[in-house]
Coordinates of C-alpha atoms and ligand atoms in Angstrom, one line a residue:
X1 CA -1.5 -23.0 -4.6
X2 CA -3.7 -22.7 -2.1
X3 CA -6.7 -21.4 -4.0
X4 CA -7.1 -24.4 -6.2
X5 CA -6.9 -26.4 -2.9
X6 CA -9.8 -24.0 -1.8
X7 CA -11.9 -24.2 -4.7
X8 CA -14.4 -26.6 -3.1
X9 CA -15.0 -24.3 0.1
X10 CA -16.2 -21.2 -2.0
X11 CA -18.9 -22.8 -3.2
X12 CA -21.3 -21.7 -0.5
X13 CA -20.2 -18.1 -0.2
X14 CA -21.3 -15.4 -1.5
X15 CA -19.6 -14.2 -4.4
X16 CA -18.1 -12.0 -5.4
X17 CA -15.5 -11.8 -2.7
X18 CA -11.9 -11.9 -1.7
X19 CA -9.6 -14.4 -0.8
X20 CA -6.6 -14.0 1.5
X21 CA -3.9 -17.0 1.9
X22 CA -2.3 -16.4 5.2
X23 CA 0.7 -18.8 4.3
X24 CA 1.8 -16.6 1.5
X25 CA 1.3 -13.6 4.0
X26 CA 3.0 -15.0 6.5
X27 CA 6.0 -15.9 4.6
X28 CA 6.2 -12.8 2.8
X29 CA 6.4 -11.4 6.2
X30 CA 9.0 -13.8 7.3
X31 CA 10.9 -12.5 3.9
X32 CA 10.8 -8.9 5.3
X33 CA 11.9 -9.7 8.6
X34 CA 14.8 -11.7 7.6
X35 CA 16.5 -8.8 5.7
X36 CA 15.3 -6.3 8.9
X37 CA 16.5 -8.1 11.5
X38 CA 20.2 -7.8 10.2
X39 CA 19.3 -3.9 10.8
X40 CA 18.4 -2.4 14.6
X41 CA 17.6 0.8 13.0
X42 CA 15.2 -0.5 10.0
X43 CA 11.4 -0.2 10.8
X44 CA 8.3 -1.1 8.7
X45 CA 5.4 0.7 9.0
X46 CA 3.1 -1.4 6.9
X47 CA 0.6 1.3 4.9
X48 CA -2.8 0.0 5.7
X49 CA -4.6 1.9 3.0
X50 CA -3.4 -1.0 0.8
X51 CA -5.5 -3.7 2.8
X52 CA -7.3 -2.9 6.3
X53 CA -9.0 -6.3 6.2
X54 CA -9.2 -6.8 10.2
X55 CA -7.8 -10.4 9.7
X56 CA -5.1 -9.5 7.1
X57 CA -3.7 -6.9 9.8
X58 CA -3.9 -9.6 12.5
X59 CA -1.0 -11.4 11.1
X60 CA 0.8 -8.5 10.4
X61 CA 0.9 -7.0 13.5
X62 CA 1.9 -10.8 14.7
X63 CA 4.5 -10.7 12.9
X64 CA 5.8 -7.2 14.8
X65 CA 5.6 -4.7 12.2
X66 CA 4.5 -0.7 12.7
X67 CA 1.9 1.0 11.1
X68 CA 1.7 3.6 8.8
X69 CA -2.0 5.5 8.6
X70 CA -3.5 8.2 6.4
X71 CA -6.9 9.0 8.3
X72 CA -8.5 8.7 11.2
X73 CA -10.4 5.9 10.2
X74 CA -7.2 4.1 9.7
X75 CA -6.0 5.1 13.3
X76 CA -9.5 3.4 14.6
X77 CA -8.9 0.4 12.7
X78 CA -4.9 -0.8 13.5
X79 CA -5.9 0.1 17.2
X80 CA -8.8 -2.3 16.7
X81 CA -6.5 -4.6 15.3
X82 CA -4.2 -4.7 17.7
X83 CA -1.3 -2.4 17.1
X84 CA 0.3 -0.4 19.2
X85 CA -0.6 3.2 19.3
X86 CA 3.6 4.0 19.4
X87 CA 4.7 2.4 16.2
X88 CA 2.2 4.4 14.2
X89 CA 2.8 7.1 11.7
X90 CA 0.7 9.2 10.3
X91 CA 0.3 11.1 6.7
X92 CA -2.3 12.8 4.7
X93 CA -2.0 16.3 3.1
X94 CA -5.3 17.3 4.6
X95 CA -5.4 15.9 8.0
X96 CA -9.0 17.3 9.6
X97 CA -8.9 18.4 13.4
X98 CA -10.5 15.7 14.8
X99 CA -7.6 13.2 13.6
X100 CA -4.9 15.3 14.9
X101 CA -6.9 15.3 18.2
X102 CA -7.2 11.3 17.5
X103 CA -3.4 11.0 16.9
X104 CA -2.5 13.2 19.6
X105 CA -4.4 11.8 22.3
X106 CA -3.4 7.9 21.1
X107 CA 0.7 9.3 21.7
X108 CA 1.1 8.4 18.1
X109 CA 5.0 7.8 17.0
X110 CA 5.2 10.5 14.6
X111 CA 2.8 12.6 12.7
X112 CA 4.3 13.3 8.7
X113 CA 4.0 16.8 8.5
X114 CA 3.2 18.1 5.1
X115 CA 3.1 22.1 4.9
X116 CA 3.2 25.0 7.3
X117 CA -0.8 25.4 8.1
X118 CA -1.1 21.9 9.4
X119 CA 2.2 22.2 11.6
X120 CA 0.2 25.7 13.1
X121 CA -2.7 23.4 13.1
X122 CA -0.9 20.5 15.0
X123 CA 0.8 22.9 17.6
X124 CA -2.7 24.6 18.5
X125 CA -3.8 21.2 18.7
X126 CA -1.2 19.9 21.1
X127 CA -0.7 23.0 23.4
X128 CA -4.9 23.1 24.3
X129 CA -4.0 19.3 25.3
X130 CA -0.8 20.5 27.1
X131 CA 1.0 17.9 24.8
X132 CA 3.5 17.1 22.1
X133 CA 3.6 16.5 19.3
X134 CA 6.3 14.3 17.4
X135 CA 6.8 15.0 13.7
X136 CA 8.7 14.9 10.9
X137 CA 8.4 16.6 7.6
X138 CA 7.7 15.2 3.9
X139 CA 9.3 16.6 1.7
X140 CA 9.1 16.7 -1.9
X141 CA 12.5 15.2 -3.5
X142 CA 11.8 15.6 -7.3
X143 CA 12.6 11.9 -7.8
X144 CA 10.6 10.7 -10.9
X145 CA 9.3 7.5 -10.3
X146 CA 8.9 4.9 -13.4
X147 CA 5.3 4.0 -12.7
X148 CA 1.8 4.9 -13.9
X149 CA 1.4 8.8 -13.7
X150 CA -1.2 8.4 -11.1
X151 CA 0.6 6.9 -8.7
X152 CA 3.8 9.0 -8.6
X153 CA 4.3 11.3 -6.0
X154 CA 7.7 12.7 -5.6
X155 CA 7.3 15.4 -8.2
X156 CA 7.4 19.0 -7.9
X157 CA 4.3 19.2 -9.4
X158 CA 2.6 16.7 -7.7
X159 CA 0.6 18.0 -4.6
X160 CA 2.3 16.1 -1.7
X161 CA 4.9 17.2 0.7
X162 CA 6.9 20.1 1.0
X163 CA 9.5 21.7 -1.4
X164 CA 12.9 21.6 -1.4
X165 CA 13.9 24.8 -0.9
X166 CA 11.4 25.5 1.8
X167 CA 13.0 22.7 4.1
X168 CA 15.2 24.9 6.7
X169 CA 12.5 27.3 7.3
X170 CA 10.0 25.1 8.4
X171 CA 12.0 23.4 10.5
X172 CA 13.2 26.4 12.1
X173 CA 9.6 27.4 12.3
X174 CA 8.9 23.8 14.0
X175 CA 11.9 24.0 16.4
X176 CA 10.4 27.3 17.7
X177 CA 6.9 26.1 18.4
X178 CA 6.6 25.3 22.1
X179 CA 4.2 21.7 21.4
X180 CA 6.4 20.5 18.0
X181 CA 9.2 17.8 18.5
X182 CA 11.2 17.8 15.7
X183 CA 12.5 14.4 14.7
X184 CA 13.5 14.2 11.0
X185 CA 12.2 13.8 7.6
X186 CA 9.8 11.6 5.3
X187 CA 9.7 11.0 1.7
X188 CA 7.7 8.8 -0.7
X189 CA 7.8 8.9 -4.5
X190 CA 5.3 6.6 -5.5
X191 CA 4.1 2.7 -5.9
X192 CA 4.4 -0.2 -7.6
X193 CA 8.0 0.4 -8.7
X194 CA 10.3 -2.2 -9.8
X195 CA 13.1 0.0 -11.3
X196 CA 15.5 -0.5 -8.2
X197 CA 17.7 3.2 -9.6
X198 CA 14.7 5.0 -8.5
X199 CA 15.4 4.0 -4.9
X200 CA 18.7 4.4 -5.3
X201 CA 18.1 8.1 -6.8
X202 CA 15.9 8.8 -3.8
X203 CA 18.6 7.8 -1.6
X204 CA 20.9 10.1 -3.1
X205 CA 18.6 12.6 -2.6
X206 CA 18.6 12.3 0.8
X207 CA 22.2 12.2 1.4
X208 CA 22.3 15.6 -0.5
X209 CA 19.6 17.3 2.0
X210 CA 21.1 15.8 5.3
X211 CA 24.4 17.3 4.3
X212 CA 22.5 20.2 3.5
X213 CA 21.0 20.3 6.7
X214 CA 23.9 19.4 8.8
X215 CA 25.7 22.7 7.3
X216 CA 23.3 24.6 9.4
X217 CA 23.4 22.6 12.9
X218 CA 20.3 20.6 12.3
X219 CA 20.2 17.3 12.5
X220 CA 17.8 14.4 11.8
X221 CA 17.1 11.7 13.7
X222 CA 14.1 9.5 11.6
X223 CA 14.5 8.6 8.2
X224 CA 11.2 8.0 6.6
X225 CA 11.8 6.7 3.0
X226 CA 7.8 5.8 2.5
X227 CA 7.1 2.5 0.2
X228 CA 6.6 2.3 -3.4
X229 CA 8.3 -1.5 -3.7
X230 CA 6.6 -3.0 -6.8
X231 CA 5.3 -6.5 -7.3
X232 CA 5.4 -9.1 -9.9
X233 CA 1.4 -9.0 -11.5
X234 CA 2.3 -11.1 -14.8
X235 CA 3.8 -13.6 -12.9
X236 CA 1.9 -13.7 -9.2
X237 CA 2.3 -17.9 -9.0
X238 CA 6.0 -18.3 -10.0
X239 CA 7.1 -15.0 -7.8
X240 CA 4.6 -14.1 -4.8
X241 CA 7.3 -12.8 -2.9
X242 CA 8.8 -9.3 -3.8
X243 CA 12.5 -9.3 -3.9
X244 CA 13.0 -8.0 -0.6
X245 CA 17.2 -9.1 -0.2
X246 CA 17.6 -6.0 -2.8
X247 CA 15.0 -3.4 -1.8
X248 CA 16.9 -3.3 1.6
X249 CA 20.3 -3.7 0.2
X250 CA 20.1 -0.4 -2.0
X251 CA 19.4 1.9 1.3
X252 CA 21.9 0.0 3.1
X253 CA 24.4 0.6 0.5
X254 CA 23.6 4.2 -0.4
X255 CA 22.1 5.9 2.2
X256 CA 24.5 7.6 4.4
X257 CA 23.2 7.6 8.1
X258 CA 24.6 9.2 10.9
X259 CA 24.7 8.1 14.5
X260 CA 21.5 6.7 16.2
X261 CA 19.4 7.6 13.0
X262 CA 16.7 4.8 12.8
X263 CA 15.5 4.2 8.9
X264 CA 11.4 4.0 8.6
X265 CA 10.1 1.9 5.9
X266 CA 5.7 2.7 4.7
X267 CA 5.1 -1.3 2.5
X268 CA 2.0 -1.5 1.7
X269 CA 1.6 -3.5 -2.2
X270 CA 4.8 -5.5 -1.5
X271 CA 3.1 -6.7 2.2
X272 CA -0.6 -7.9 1.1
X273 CA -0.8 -8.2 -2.7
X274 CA -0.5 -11.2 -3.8
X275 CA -1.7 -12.7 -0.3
X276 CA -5.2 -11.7 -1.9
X277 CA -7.5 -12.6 -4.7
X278 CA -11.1 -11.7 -6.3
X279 CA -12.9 -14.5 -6.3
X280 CA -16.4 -14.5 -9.1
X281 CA -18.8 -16.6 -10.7
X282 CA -19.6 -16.0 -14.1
X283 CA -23.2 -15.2 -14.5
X284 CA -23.1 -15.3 -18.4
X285 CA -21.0 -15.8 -21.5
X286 CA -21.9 -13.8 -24.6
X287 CA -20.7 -14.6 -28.0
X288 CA -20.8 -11.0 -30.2
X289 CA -19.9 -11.1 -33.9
X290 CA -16.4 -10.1 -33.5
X291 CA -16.2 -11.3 -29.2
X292 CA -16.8 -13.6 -26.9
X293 CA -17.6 -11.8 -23.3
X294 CA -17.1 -13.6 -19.8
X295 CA -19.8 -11.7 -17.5
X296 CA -18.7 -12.0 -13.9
X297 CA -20.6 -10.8 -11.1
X298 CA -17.6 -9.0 -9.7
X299 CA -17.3 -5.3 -11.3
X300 CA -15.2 -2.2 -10.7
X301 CA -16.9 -1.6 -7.3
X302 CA -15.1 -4.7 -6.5
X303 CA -11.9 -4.1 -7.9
X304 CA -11.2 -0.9 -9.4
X305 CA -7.3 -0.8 -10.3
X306 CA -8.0 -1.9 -14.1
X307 CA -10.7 0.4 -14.7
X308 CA -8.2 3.3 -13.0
X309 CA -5.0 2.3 -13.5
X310 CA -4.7 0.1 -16.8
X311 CA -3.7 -2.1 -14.5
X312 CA -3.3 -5.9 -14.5
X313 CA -4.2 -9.0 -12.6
X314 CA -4.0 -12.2 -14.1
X315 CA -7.1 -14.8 -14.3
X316 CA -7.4 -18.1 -13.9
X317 CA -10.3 -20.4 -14.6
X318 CA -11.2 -22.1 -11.4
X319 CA -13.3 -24.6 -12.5
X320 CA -12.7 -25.8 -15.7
X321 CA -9.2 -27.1 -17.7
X322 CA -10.4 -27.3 -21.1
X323 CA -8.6 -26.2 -23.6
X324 CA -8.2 -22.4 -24.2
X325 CA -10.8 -19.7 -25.5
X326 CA -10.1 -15.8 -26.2
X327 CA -12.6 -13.7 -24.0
X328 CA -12.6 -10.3 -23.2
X329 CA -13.5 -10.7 -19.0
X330 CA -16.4 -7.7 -18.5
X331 CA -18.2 -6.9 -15.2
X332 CA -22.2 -6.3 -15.0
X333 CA -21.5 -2.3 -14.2
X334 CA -23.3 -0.3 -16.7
X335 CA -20.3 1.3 -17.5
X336 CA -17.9 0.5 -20.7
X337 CA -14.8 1.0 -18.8
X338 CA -16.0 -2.3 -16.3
X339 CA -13.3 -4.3 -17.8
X340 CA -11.3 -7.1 -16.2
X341 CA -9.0 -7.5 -19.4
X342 CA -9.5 -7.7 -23.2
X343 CA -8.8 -10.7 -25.5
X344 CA -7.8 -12.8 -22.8
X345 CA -6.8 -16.4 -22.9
X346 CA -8.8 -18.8 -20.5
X347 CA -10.1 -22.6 -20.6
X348 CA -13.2 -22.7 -22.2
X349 CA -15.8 -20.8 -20.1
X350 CA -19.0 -21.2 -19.3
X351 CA -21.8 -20.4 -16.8
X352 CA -21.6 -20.9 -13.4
X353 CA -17.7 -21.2 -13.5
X354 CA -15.3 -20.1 -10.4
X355 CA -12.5 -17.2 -11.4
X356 CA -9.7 -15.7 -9.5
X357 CA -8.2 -12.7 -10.3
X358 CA -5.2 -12.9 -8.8
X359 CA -2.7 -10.4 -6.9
X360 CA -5.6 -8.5 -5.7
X361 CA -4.6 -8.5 -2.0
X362 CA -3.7 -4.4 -1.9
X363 CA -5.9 -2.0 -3.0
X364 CA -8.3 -4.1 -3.8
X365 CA -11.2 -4.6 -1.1
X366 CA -10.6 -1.3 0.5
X367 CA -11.3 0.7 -2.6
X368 CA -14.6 -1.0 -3.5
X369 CA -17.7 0.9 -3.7
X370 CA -21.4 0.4 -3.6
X371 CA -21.9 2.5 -7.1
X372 CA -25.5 0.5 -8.5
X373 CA -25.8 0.0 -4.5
X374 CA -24.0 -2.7 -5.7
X375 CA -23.0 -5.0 -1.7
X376 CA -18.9 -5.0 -0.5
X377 CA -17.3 -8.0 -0.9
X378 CA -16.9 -9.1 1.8
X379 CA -13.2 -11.2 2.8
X380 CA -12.2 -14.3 4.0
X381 CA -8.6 -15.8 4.9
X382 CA -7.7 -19.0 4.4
X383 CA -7.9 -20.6 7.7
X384 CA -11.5 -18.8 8.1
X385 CA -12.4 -21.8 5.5
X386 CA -10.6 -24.8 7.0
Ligands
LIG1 N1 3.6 5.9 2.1 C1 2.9 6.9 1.5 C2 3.1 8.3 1.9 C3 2.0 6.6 0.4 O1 1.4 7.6 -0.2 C4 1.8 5.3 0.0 C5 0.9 4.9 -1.1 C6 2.6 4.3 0.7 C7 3.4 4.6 1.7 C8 2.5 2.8 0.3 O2 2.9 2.6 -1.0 P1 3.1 1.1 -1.5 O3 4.2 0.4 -0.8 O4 1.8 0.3 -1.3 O5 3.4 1.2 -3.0 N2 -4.3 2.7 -5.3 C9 -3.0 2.6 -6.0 C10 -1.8 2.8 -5.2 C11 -1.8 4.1 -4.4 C12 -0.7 4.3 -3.5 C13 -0.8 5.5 -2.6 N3 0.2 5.8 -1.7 C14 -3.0 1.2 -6.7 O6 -3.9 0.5 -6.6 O7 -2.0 0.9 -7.5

């Protein structure tokens, strides 16, 4: 892999920071568009908020795909990056003026609409511009998601999107407003999720409103599904590229489209994850009376999704391929939940030694912080180190 081969080159950087191989990007791009292209309706919106690494989205907007944003920042940044302002769409429960105005004035694709005030909000917007607007709704399916609680969204009780049984009347309300294009619906019911049924449950969903829908004369013509397509953490080496073949074969089996309906797909995790790593030194090893602690110099500023999520990454031992120690792999934050993982198995460990934690390519460098006033990591593709 091509970190190992790389191991040399991070000596004289900084550390901590991440790593992105651009050969496992690229092909898990070319794994995407291989299942797309047998589809002229399928579109993927890749959702930046998992990596907006300028270089990462280089090679994804190389590769052709749209873009799907959640602020204004994120507009800034994909234009920056290249993207054209027409393949973007644009969510967010609390959208503030100035990125309406933003999204507006770019002629973004669609904006996802998620409750009556922001669609007033929108028109207002639009009509002092003498524009439209493009939108589509997101609506809340009920679809339970089997993933960690935090990062479902499809539930009723969950604060995204609009309910059920308010659908018809706020797209009457939007066919009536003079600066509102009406184009179809969104959904998105939550990430990392590797139960295929729950795809297939949102699918049916949707087949249940559009019939719904079509009852009453109103018909769709976007499809937004959202993302949520899980990837393989305990195994990142042996399986970097999500299983793409089925992901599209469940909406092409069960989702009933009509004519000229085009299906929009948000990836973020499945895109960048395991394209990334964290790279660290270890600044100390510790042996307690019942532990031994690895002290890296990479904390939850740098990667937060254990301390938040339980969540996993698998570490290898860069630099050394003795045989195995139990560690529990701590950061330097003077917090107790700065935790890489607990009673880990590495090769024996010592000062000064190089570690990756590995699928850290989504949601990783864009949700660092400078809590301590600790610095960003900063990150570097492969080819930025040939
Ligand atoms: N579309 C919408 C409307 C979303 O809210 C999200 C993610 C996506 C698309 C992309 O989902 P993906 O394909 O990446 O699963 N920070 C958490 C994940 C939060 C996901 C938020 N929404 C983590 O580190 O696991």
């Amino acid at each position: 892999m091509g970190i190992q081969m790389n191991v040399e080159r991070f000596a004289n950087i900084r550390t901590p920071f991440y790593y992105y191989d651009t050969d496992i990007l690229r092909q898990t791009l070319d794994a995407i568009c291989a299942e797309t292209k047998k589809h002229d309706n399928y579109f993927i919106h890749y959702a930046v908020k998992a990596n907006a690494n300028l270089k990462v989205l280089q090679v994804i907007n190389e590769a052709g795909l749209g873009i799907d944003c959640v602020s204004g920042g994120e507009i800034e940044q994909v234009l920056k990056a290249g993207f054209p302002a027409n393949k973007i769409v644009f969510a967010g429960v609390g959208k503030s003026d100035w990125e309406i105005e933003l999204g507006i004035d770019e002629n973004i694709f669609c904006f996802n609409v998620e409750s009556i005030p922001e669609l007033e909000v929108i028109n207002e917007i639009a009509a002092r511009k003498d524009k439209m607007a493009t939108v589509c709704f997101r609506i809340n399916p009920n679809v339970g998601a089997h993933t960690h609680a935090n990062i479902t969204t499809g539930l009723a009780e969950n604060k995204f999107g609009i309910a059920m049984e308010d659908m018809e009347k706020v797209i009457r309300l939007a066919q009536g407003m003079k600066n509102i294009q009406f184009k179809g619906l969104h959904f998105h019911i939550g990430s990392q999720i590797l139960e295929m049924d729950d795809f297939i449950a949102l699918a049916h969903r949707i087949n249940e409103l559009q019939d719904r829908l079509e009852k009453q004369g109103i018909q769709l013509e976007i499809i937004n599904v959202g993302g949520g397509l899980g990837v393989d953490y305990e195994h990142p080496q042996e399986n970097p590229i999500p299983n793409f073949k089925d992901y599209f074969a469940i909406y092409e089996k069960y989702l009933k489209l009509r004519p000229r309906q085009t299906v929009h797909f948000e990836l973020g995790r499945a895109i960048v994850a395991q394209c990334g790593a964290l790279i660290t030194k270890v600044n100390y090893v510790k042996e307690a009376s019942v532990k031994k602690f690895v002290i890296t110099d990479a904390g939850f500023t740098d990667l937060i999704r254990p301390a938040l999520y339980d969540a996993h990454h698998r570490i290898i031992n860069l630099s050394s391929s003795e045989p195995e120690e139990t560690y529990d792999v701590v950061g330097p934050i003077c917090e107790s939940s700065d935790v890489f993982e607990k009673d880990t198995r590495l090769p024996k460990t010592r000062r000064g030694d190089m570690l990756a934690l590995l699928s850290a390519g989504a949601y990783g460098e864009i949700m660092a912080s400078s809590y301590n006033c600790r610095k960003l990591p900063e990150g570097y593709t492969s080819e930025d180190l040939q």
